[in-house]
Short mmCIF file of C-alpha atoms in Angstrom, two decimals:
data_model
loop_
_atom_site.label_atom_id
_atom_site.label_comp_id
_atom_site.label_asym_id
_atom_site.label_seq_id
_atom_site.Cartn_x
_atom_site.Cartn_y
_atom_site.Cartn_z
CA UNK U 1 16.69 32.92 12.46
CA UNK U 2 20.24 33.73 11.41
CA UNK U 3 19.10 36.88 9.61
CA UNK U 4 17.17 38.07 12.67
CA UNK U 5 20.07 37.32 15.02
CA UNK U 6 22.65 39.14 12.91
CA UNK U 7 20.34 42.11 12.32
CA UNK U 8 20.17 42.60 16.09
CA UNK U 9 23.95 42.64 16.52
CA UNK U 10 24.69 39.02 17.35
CA UNK U 11 27.64 37.34 15.67
CA UNK U 12 27.87 33.87 14.16
CA UNK U 13 30.85 31.86 15.46
CA UNK U 14 32.45 28.81 13.89
CA UNK U 15 32.21 26.42 16.84
CA UNK U 16 29.70 25.82 19.64
CA UNK U 17 32.43 26.09 22.26
CA UNK U 18 32.95 29.78 21.39
CA UNK U 19 29.25 30.70 21.52
CA UNK U 20 26.95 32.32 24.05
CA UNK U 21 23.97 30.48 22.59
CA UNK U 22 23.70 27.19 20.69
CA UNK U 23 20.65 26.78 18.44
CA UNK U 24 19.80 23.26 17.26
CA UNK U 25 17.30 23.21 14.36
CA UNK U 26 15.62 19.82 14.24
CA UNK U 27 13.62 17.46 12.02
CA UNK U 28 11.11 14.78 13.02
CA UNK U 29 9.80 13.57 9.67
CA UNK U 30 11.00 9.97 10.11
CA UNK U 31 12.57 7.93 12.89
CA UNK U 32 16.14 8.36 11.64
CA UNK U 33 15.74 12.15 11.55
CA UNK U 34 14.37 12.20 15.10
CA UNK U 35 17.34 10.15 16.35
CA UNK U 36 19.81 12.42 14.56
CA UNK U 37 18.12 15.51 16.05
CA UNK U 38 18.12 14.11 19.60
CA UNK U 39 21.77 13.05 19.28
CA UNK U 40 22.66 16.60 18.19
CA UNK U 41 20.80 18.12 21.16
CA UNK U 42 22.54 15.77 23.61
CA UNK U 43 25.93 16.49 22.06
CA UNK U 44 25.37 20.24 22.43
CA UNK U 45 24.09 19.74 25.98
CA UNK U 46 27.47 18.24 26.89
CA UNK U 47 29.20 21.33 25.54
CA UNK U 48 26.77 23.55 27.47
CA UNK U 49 27.58 21.60 30.64
CA UNK U 50 31.26 22.43 30.18
CA UNK U 51 31.05 26.03 28.93
CA UNK U 52 27.68 27.30 30.21
CA UNK U 53 25.98 28.44 26.99
CA UNK U 54 22.26 28.91 26.51
CA UNK U 55 20.77 26.00 24.50
CA UNK U 56 17.79 26.58 22.19
CA UNK U 57 15.98 23.81 20.27
CA UNK U 58 13.84 24.77 17.27
CA UNK U 59 12.01 23.17 14.37
CA UNK U 60 9.86 20.10 13.85
CA UNK U 61 11.01 18.00 16.80
CA UNK U 62 10.25 20.90 19.15
CA UNK U 63 6.88 21.45 17.45
CA UNK U 64 5.93 17.81 17.79
CA UNK U 65 7.29 16.89 21.21
CA UNK U 66 7.80 20.14 23.13
CA UNK U 67 5.94 18.92 26.23
CA UNK U 68 7.87 15.66 26.48
CA UNK U 69 11.21 17.29 25.66
CA UNK U 70 10.65 19.98 28.27
CA UNK U 71 10.33 17.27 30.93
CA UNK U 72 13.13 15.02 29.68
CA UNK U 73 15.70 17.66 28.68
CA UNK U 74 16.05 20.21 31.50
CA UNK U 75 19.34 21.32 29.94
CA UNK U 76 17.43 23.01 27.08
CA UNK U 77 16.65 26.66 27.86
CA UNK U 78 14.03 27.33 25.17
CA UNK U 79 11.93 25.41 22.63
CA UNK U 80 10.58 27.10 19.47
CA UNK U 81 8.24 25.46 16.95
CA UNK U 82 8.05 25.63 13.17
CA UNK U 83 6.03 28.86 13.11
CA UNK U 84 7.88 30.54 15.98
CA UNK U 85 11.30 31.25 14.56
CA UNK U 86 10.86 35.03 14.82
CA UNK U 87 10.83 34.43 18.60
CA UNK U 88 14.54 33.66 18.36
CA UNK U 89 15.15 37.32 19.26
CA UNK U 90 13.55 36.75 22.67
CA UNK U 91 15.43 33.50 23.22
CA UNK U 92 18.75 35.25 22.54
CA UNK U 93 18.16 38.02 25.10
CA UNK U 94 20.81 38.48 27.78
CA UNK U 95 20.49 40.10 31.22
CA UNK U 96 20.75 43.88 31.30
CA UNK U 97 24.07 45.34 32.53
CA UNK U 98 24.38 44.99 36.28
CA UNK U 99 21.54 42.46 36.46
CA UNK U 100 22.94 39.08 37.45
CA UNK U 101 19.58 37.29 37.28
CA UNK U 102 18.56 35.38 34.19
CA UNK U 103 16.10 37.04 31.84
CA UNK U 104 12.69 35.54 32.58
CA UNK U 105 11.53 34.29 29.20
CA UNK U 106 9.03 31.49 28.82
CA UNK U 107 10.90 28.23 28.31
CA UNK U 108 8.39 26.64 25.94
CA UNK U 109 7.72 29.13 23.13
CA UNK U 110 6.05 26.58 20.85
CA UNK U 111 2.80 27.83 19.32
CA UNK U 112 0.17 25.51 17.86
CA UNK U 113 -1.28 28.31 15.72
CA UNK U 114 0.60 27.31 12.58
CA UNK U 115 -0.19 30.38 10.49
CA UNK U 116 3.02 32.41 10.26
CA UNK U 117 4.56 32.86 6.81
CA UNK U 118 7.98 34.37 6.25
CA UNK U 119 8.19 36.96 3.47
CA UNK U 120 10.59 39.27 1.69
CA UNK U 121 10.68 41.74 4.60
CA UNK U 122 12.21 39.21 6.98
CA UNK U 123 16.02 39.53 7.08
CA UNK U 124 17.66 36.49 5.55
CA UNK U 125 21.21 35.18 5.43
CA UNK U 126 21.84 32.59 2.73
CA UNK U 127 23.49 29.60 4.41
CA UNK U 128 24.33 27.94 1.09
CA UNK U 129 27.42 28.78 -1.01
CA UNK U 130 26.92 32.38 -2.21
CA UNK U 131 26.03 31.40 -5.80
CA UNK U 132 23.09 29.11 -4.94
CA UNK U 133 20.01 29.42 -2.74
CA UNK U 134 16.68 27.84 -1.93
CA UNK U 135 13.57 29.97 -2.42
CA UNK U 136 10.67 28.76 -0.28
CA UNK U 137 7.47 29.64 -2.10
CA UNK U 138 4.93 28.37 0.44
CA UNK U 139 4.61 26.81 3.87
CA UNK U 140 2.37 23.99 5.04
CA UNK U 141 0.44 21.29 3.20
CA UNK U 142 -3.23 20.50 2.55
CA UNK U 143 -2.67 16.86 1.55
CA UNK U 144 -3.50 13.96 3.85
CA UNK U 145 -0.96 11.27 2.90
CA UNK U 146 -1.35 8.38 5.32
CA UNK U 147 2.35 8.15 6.18
CA UNK U 148 3.11 11.86 6.60
CA UNK U 149 3.18 14.00 9.74
CA UNK U 150 4.11 17.25 7.97
CA UNK U 151 0.64 18.90 7.92
CA UNK U 152 0.50 18.55 11.73
CA UNK U 153 3.96 20.09 12.06
CA UNK U 154 3.66 22.82 9.43
CA UNK U 155 -0.04 23.63 9.21
CA UNK U 156 -2.23 24.38 6.21
CA UNK U 157 -0.92 25.61 2.85
CA UNK U 158 0.18 29.26 2.96
CA UNK U 159 1.60 30.65 -0.30
CA UNK U 160 3.71 33.76 -0.75
CA UNK U 161 2.67 36.13 -3.50
CA UNK U 162 4.42 36.15 -6.88
CA UNK U 163 5.46 39.76 -6.25
CA UNK U 164 7.05 38.91 -2.89
CA UNK U 165 8.97 35.95 -4.34
CA UNK U 166 10.24 37.96 -7.32
CA UNK U 167 11.52 40.63 -4.90
CA UNK U 168 13.46 37.99 -2.98
CA UNK U 169 14.84 36.52 -6.21
CA UNK U 170 16.09 39.99 -7.21
CA UNK U 171 17.73 40.42 -3.80
CA UNK U 172 19.41 37.02 -4.06
CA UNK U 173 20.69 37.91 -7.54
CA UNK U 174 22.14 41.16 -6.18
CA UNK U 175 23.99 39.06 -3.57
CA UNK U 176 25.60 36.94 -6.31
CA UNK U 177 23.16 34.01 -6.46
CA UNK U 178 22.87 32.54 -9.96
CA UNK U 179 20.94 29.35 -9.13
CA UNK U 180 17.71 29.09 -7.15
CA UNK U 181 15.81 25.93 -6.23
CA UNK U 182 12.11 26.46 -5.56
CA UNK U 183 10.93 24.48 -2.53
CA UNK U 184 7.72 23.94 -0.58
CA UNK U 185 5.95 21.05 1.08
CA UNK U 186 3.82 20.92 -2.11
CA UNK U 187 5.05 22.96 -5.07
CA UNK U 188 2.16 22.20 -7.41
CA UNK U 189 -0.38 23.45 -4.84
CA UNK U 190 1.24 26.88 -4.99
CA UNK U 191 -1.20 29.79 -5.08
CA UNK U 192 -4.53 28.03 -4.61
CA UNK U 193 -4.93 29.84 -1.27
CA UNK U 194 -4.15 33.32 -2.67
CA UNK U 195 -6.51 35.89 -4.22
CA UNK U 196 -6.71 35.25 -7.96
CA UNK U 197 -5.23 31.74 -7.42
CA UNK U 198 -1.91 32.24 -9.25
CA UNK U 199 -0.24 29.00 -10.34
CA UNK U 200 3.31 27.72 -10.34
CA UNK U 201 3.56 28.36 -14.09
CA UNK U 202 2.87 32.07 -13.51
CA UNK U 203 5.59 32.24 -10.87
CA UNK U 204 8.08 30.57 -13.24
CA UNK U 205 7.20 33.06 -15.97
CA UNK U 206 7.84 35.95 -13.56
CA UNK U 207 11.18 34.47 -12.45
CA UNK U 208 12.34 34.22 -16.05
CA UNK U 209 12.67 38.03 -16.04
CA UNK U 210 15.00 38.22 -13.01
CA UNK U 211 18.41 39.38 -14.25
CA UNK U 212 21.33 37.42 -12.85
CA UNK U 213 19.43 34.22 -12.06
CA UNK U 214 20.69 31.69 -14.59
CA UNK U 215 19.02 28.52 -13.31
CA UNK U 216 15.59 28.00 -11.67
CA UNK U 217 14.84 24.45 -10.54
CA UNK U 218 11.57 22.96 -9.19
CA UNK U 219 11.71 20.64 -6.16
CA UNK U 220 8.97 18.72 -4.26
CA UNK U 221 6.06 18.81 -6.73
CA UNK U 222 3.09 16.71 -5.62
CA UNK U 223 1.70 14.81 -8.65
CA UNK U 224 -1.76 16.34 -8.19
CA UNK U 225 -2.04 17.85 -11.62
CA UNK U 226 0.69 18.85 -13.98
CA UNK U 227 -1.14 21.41 -16.08
CA UNK U 228 -0.36 22.18 -19.70
CA UNK U 229 0.74 25.64 -18.51
CA UNK U 230 3.29 24.12 -16.14
CA UNK U 231 4.62 21.76 -18.80
CA UNK U 232 5.00 24.72 -21.18
CA UNK U 233 6.80 26.72 -18.50
CA UNK U 234 9.24 23.86 -17.86
CA UNK U 235 9.87 23.63 -21.61
CA UNK U 236 10.20 27.40 -22.11
CA UNK U 237 13.98 27.60 -21.83
CA UNK U 238 15.79 30.67 -20.56
CA UNK U 239 16.62 30.22 -16.90
CA UNK U 240 13.83 27.70 -16.25
CA UNK U 241 15.44 24.27 -16.10
CA UNK U 242 13.60 21.23 -17.52
CA UNK U 243 13.95 19.57 -14.12
CA UNK U 244 11.14 18.35 -11.86
CA UNK U 245 11.27 16.59 -8.53
CA UNK U 246 7.92 14.78 -8.22
CA UNK U 247 7.64 12.22 -5.39
CA UNK U 248 5.38 9.40 -6.64
CA UNK U 249 5.75 7.10 -3.59
CA UNK U 250 4.66 3.82 -5.23
CA UNK U 251 3.65 1.93 -8.38
CA UNK U 252 0.82 -0.22 -7.03
CA UNK U 253 -2.78 1.00 -7.07
CA UNK U 254 -3.54 -0.85 -3.85
CA UNK U 255 -0.66 0.77 -1.98
CA UNK U 256 -1.33 4.21 -3.46
CA UNK U 257 -4.90 3.97 -2.15
CA UNK U 258 -3.69 2.88 1.29
CA UNK U 259 -1.24 5.79 1.21
CA UNK U 260 -4.09 8.18 0.28
CA UNK U 261 -2.09 9.39 -2.68
CA UNK U 262 -4.99 9.88 -5.13
CA UNK U 263 -3.44 9.15 -8.53
CA UNK U 264 -3.57 5.53 -9.61
CA UNK U 265 -0.53 3.94 -11.22
CA UNK U 266 -1.96 3.99 -14.75
CA UNK U 267 -2.76 7.70 -14.62
CA UNK U 268 0.57 8.40 -12.97
CA UNK U 269 2.50 6.58 -15.72
CA UNK U 270 0.46 8.36 -18.40
CA UNK U 271 1.12 11.73 -16.73
CA UNK U 272 4.87 11.22 -16.46
CA UNK U 273 5.21 9.94 -20.04
CA UNK U 274 3.18 12.94 -21.26
CA UNK U 275 5.51 15.18 -19.27
CA UNK U 276 8.57 13.59 -20.89
CA UNK U 277 7.00 14.16 -24.33
CA UNK U 278 6.09 17.79 -23.58
CA UNK U 279 9.40 18.87 -22.01
CA UNK U 280 12.55 18.23 -24.09
CA UNK U 281 15.58 17.00 -22.10
CA UNK U 282 13.44 16.61 -18.99
CA UNK U 283 15.18 15.38 -15.84
CA UNK U 284 12.77 13.61 -13.49
CA UNK U 285 13.66 13.09 -9.86
CA UNK U 286 11.37 11.11 -7.57
CA UNK U 287 11.13 9.31 -4.26
CA UNK U 288 9.32 6.08 -3.47
CA UNK U 289 8.67 4.07 -0.34
CA UNK U 290 9.08 0.35 0.24
CA UNK U 291 7.57 -1.67 3.07
CA UNK U 292 4.38 0.36 3.52
CA UNK U 293 1.83 -1.66 5.56
CA UNK U 294 0.08 -4.14 3.28
CA UNK U 295 2.78 -4.16 0.57
CA UNK U 296 3.16 -7.73 -0.68
CA UNK U 297 5.49 -9.18 -3.32
CA UNK U 298 3.05 -8.41 -6.13
CA UNK U 299 2.83 -4.75 -5.04
CA UNK U 300 6.60 -4.49 -4.82
CA UNK U 301 7.01 -5.99 -8.29
CA UNK U 302 4.60 -3.37 -9.64
CA UNK U 303 6.83 -0.71 -8.09
CA UNK U 304 9.89 -2.29 -9.73
CA UNK U 305 8.08 -2.41 -13.10
CA UNK U 306 7.03 1.23 -12.70
CA UNK U 307 10.61 2.35 -11.98
CA UNK U 308 11.82 0.35 -14.99
CA UNK U 309 9.16 1.90 -17.27
CA UNK U 310 9.69 5.55 -16.27
CA UNK U 311 13.48 5.32 -15.84
CA UNK U 312 13.81 8.27 -13.48
CA UNK U 313 17.07 10.15 -13.83
CA UNK U 314 17.19 10.26 -10.02
CA UNK U 315 15.29 8.07 -7.58
CA UNK U 316 15.44 8.14 -3.80
CA UNK U 317 14.07 5.17 -1.84
CA UNK U 318 12.74 5.32 1.72
CA UNK U 319 11.87 2.41 3.99
CA UNK U 320 8.53 3.00 5.68
CA UNK U 321 8.80 3.94 9.34
CA UNK U 322 5.95 4.12 11.85
CA UNK U 323 5.08 7.68 12.85
CA UNK U 324 2.54 8.17 15.63
CA UNK U 325 -0.20 10.61 14.70
CA UNK U 326 -0.41 9.45 11.07
CA UNK U 327 -3.20 7.37 9.52
CA UNK U 328 -0.70 4.66 8.54
CA UNK U 329 0.30 4.15 12.17
CA UNK U 330 -2.90 2.16 12.79
CA UNK U 331 -2.85 0.09 9.58
CA UNK U 332 -2.53 -3.68 9.70
CA UNK U 333 -0.24 -6.01 7.70
CA UNK U 334 3.12 -4.69 8.80
CA UNK U 335 6.12 -5.58 6.62
CA UNK U 336 9.04 -7.10 8.58
CA UNK U 337 12.26 -5.05 8.71
CA UNK U 338 14.27 -7.75 6.87
CA UNK U 339 11.83 -7.75 3.95
CA UNK U 340 11.82 -3.94 3.84
CA UNK U 341 15.62 -3.94 3.67
CA UNK U 342 15.68 -6.62 0.96
CA UNK U 343 13.18 -4.68 -1.17
CA UNK U 344 15.12 -1.47 -0.63
CA UNK U 345 18.34 -3.15 -1.77
CA UNK U 346 16.69 -4.70 -4.83
CA UNK U 347 15.11 -1.44 -5.99
CA UNK U 348 18.33 0.49 -5.41
CA UNK U 349 20.25 -2.07 -7.51
CA UNK U 350 17.76 -1.54 -10.34
CA UNK U 351 18.00 2.24 -10.07
CA UNK U 352 21.80 2.14 -9.94
CA UNK U 353 21.76 0.21 -13.21
CA UNK U 354 19.30 2.70 -14.80
CA UNK U 355 21.25 5.67 -13.51
CA UNK U 356 24.61 4.33 -14.66
CA UNK U 357 23.25 3.68 -18.16
CA UNK U 358 21.88 7.23 -18.36
CA UNK U 359 25.20 8.69 -17.24
CA UNK U 360 27.13 6.57 -19.75
CA UNK U 361 24.87 7.82 -22.54
CA UNK U 362 26.02 11.37 -21.72
CA UNK U 363 29.70 10.68 -22.53
CA UNK U 364 30.90 12.93 -25.34
CA UNK U 365 27.97 15.35 -24.99
CA UNK U 366 28.17 18.99 -23.93
CA UNK U 367 26.30 20.58 -21.01
CA UNK U 368 26.26 23.67 -18.82
CA UNK U 369 27.81 23.19 -15.39
CA UNK U 370 28.24 25.35 -12.32
CA UNK U 371 31.65 25.45 -10.61
CA UNK U 372 31.61 24.62 -6.88
CA UNK U 373 35.30 24.59 -5.89
CA UNK U 374 38.21 22.25 -5.16
CA UNK U 375 37.32 18.58 -4.82
CA UNK U 376 38.01 16.83 -1.52
CA UNK U 377 38.31 13.44 -3.25
CA UNK U 378 40.48 14.46 -6.20
CA UNK U 379 42.99 17.24 -5.33
CA UNK U 380 43.78 18.02 -8.98
CA UNK U 381 40.14 18.40 -9.97
CA UNK U 382 37.46 20.97 -9.35
CA UNK U 383 33.99 19.90 -8.28
CA UNK U 384 30.91 21.16 -10.09
CA UNK U 385 27.37 20.22 -11.05
CA UNK U 386 25.54 19.99 -14.35
CA UNK U 387 22.26 21.91 -14.61
CA UNK U 388 20.62 18.49 -14.16
CA UNK U 389 22.26 17.95 -10.74
CA UNK U 390 20.52 19.65 -7.82
CA UNK U 391 22.69 20.72 -4.85
CA UNK U 392 23.63 17.98 -2.35
CA UNK U 393 21.32 15.22 -3.66
CA UNK U 394 22.11 14.49 -7.33
CA UNK U 395 25.81 13.68 -7.43
CA UNK U 396 28.59 15.90 -8.78
CA UNK U 397 30.67 16.41 -11.91
CA UNK U 398 34.45 16.58 -11.56
CA UNK U 399 35.89 19.25 -13.83
CA UNK U 400 39.29 19.46 -15.48
CA UNK U 401 40.30 22.79 -17.01
CA UNK U 402 43.31 24.50 -18.52
CA UNK U 403 42.35 27.76 -16.80
CA UNK U 404 41.41 28.57 -13.22
CA UNK U 405 37.73 28.28 -12.36
CA UNK U 406 35.71 30.46 -9.99
CA UNK U 407 32.98 29.06 -7.71
CA UNK U 408 29.60 30.09 -9.07
CA UNK U 409 30.86 30.40 -12.64
CA UNK U 410 28.72 28.62 -15.23
CA UNK U 411 30.84 26.89 -17.87
CA UNK U 412 30.38 24.68 -20.92
CA UNK U 413 31.73 21.14 -20.42
CA UNK U 414 32.13 17.90 -22.36
CA UNK U 415 31.47 14.66 -20.45
CA UNK U 416 34.57 12.43 -20.44
CA UNK U 417 33.58 9.53 -18.17
CA UNK U 418 30.75 8.24 -15.99
CA UNK U 419 30.68 6.51 -12.61
CA UNK U 420 27.81 5.09 -10.52
CA UNK U 421 26.50 8.49 -9.47
CA UNK U 422 29.04 11.10 -10.60
CA UNK U 423 30.60 12.32 -13.85
CA UNK U 424 33.94 13.67 -15.02
CA UNK U 425 34.08 16.41 -17.63
CA UNK U 426 36.44 18.79 -19.41
CA UNK U 427 35.73 22.51 -19.48
CA UNK U 428 35.57 23.66 -23.10
#
C-alpha cells in the first residue's frame, strides 16, 4: 500500500495529525489483536474528528467484519480487505480542482474473492530498517486447524514463483538489505499449487546465489513434512541460516487431534530430533497453545514434557481464545481462564529456565551478529542481533566495541554475559 501510494505522488508523514489520510492496517487473528485494532481505529477517529482527515481501515479486521464495522463506525471512510490493498489508490483519491464535492467511491471495498497475489511488479517500500526485510513467498493457507480463522481471511494457498521471489531478493539487495526472513501462512506448503510443484528447498537454493544477501531465515513452517531436501538446504551453509520457526501447538495426541493438526506427538518428536541431527547448530523456534478446549492436567503435562525434551531455543506460548467461525468455537470442555493463565505461567517458567541455560552455554563463544544501532536501555552500548535472533521476537545482543559500528554491518562477536532473554557481547 505504501509503495502504491508513494508511486502515485503521495507523501508519507510522521504523524496522523499532519496527514490528509490515515490508514489503519488491522489484525483479527485472536481477541487481543482485535481489541488492539479497534482501539487504534477509535484513536485515529478522534484525530479525524479534530483535523478532518480521511480514515481508511484495511486488513484482516476489515475482511472479517466489514459489514458490522460499516454500521458501527460511520467515521471510517473506506474499508479494504486482505486481497484489496491495490484499491488503496482509489481510497486515496481527492476531489478534482474546483470540485468541492467528495469523490464518490464505494465505502466498503472488501472483496470476498480471495485470489489476489502480490508479485515483484508491485511497487514496494520496505518498512523495516534498510538492512533487513521480510519476503512473503505465498499467501493463504490450505490447512484446517480447528482454532484458526486465517484461511477464511486470506483464502487458499497461492505461491509466488521462484523466479519472481529471486527478482525481489535481488532488488532488496540493491537497496542495501542483507537479511531476509521468508514468511507465509504456511512455509512448508510453498509451491504445491504451482506448475512443476517447486519446493521450499529449491527456493532456498536459488536464494543462495543472490549477491548481497548474507542471511536467509525461514519463519512459519507448518510441520507437515520436513523433507530430506529441506533439511539439506538448511544445513547447506552460505547465506541459508540453520534456523526454523515451526509452530507445533501442543504435545498431547488427544489435543493435537482436536486441533486437527495431523502429526501425533511421537512423530513430531521424532521429526524434530531428526531435524536437530541433520542440521548442525540448528535454532528451533516454535509456538504452542495452552487451554485449548478439552485440555486436562494430563494433556498439559505432556506438553510440558514435550517442551522439556525438545528444548526449543525460542518458544512462544498463546492462551486459547474463542474465535467465531472456527471449528474449535463449538467444542465442549472449555478450560477456565484462571487455569489457562496458571498453565501459561508454568510453561513460561520452564521455557525461561531452558532459554537461560542455552544462553549461558554461549558465553565465551563467537558468533556473527548484525548491528542495529544505539541501545535505548544502555546508552553506552549498541544493540544488535546474532544470526540466531530473528527481528523483533528473539531478543537482542548488546554490543561493545572499540570502533564505531554501522547499522546493517555484520560483525564477529564474543559472548560476554547472558540474561533471561538477551546477551551482551564484544565485537572482535
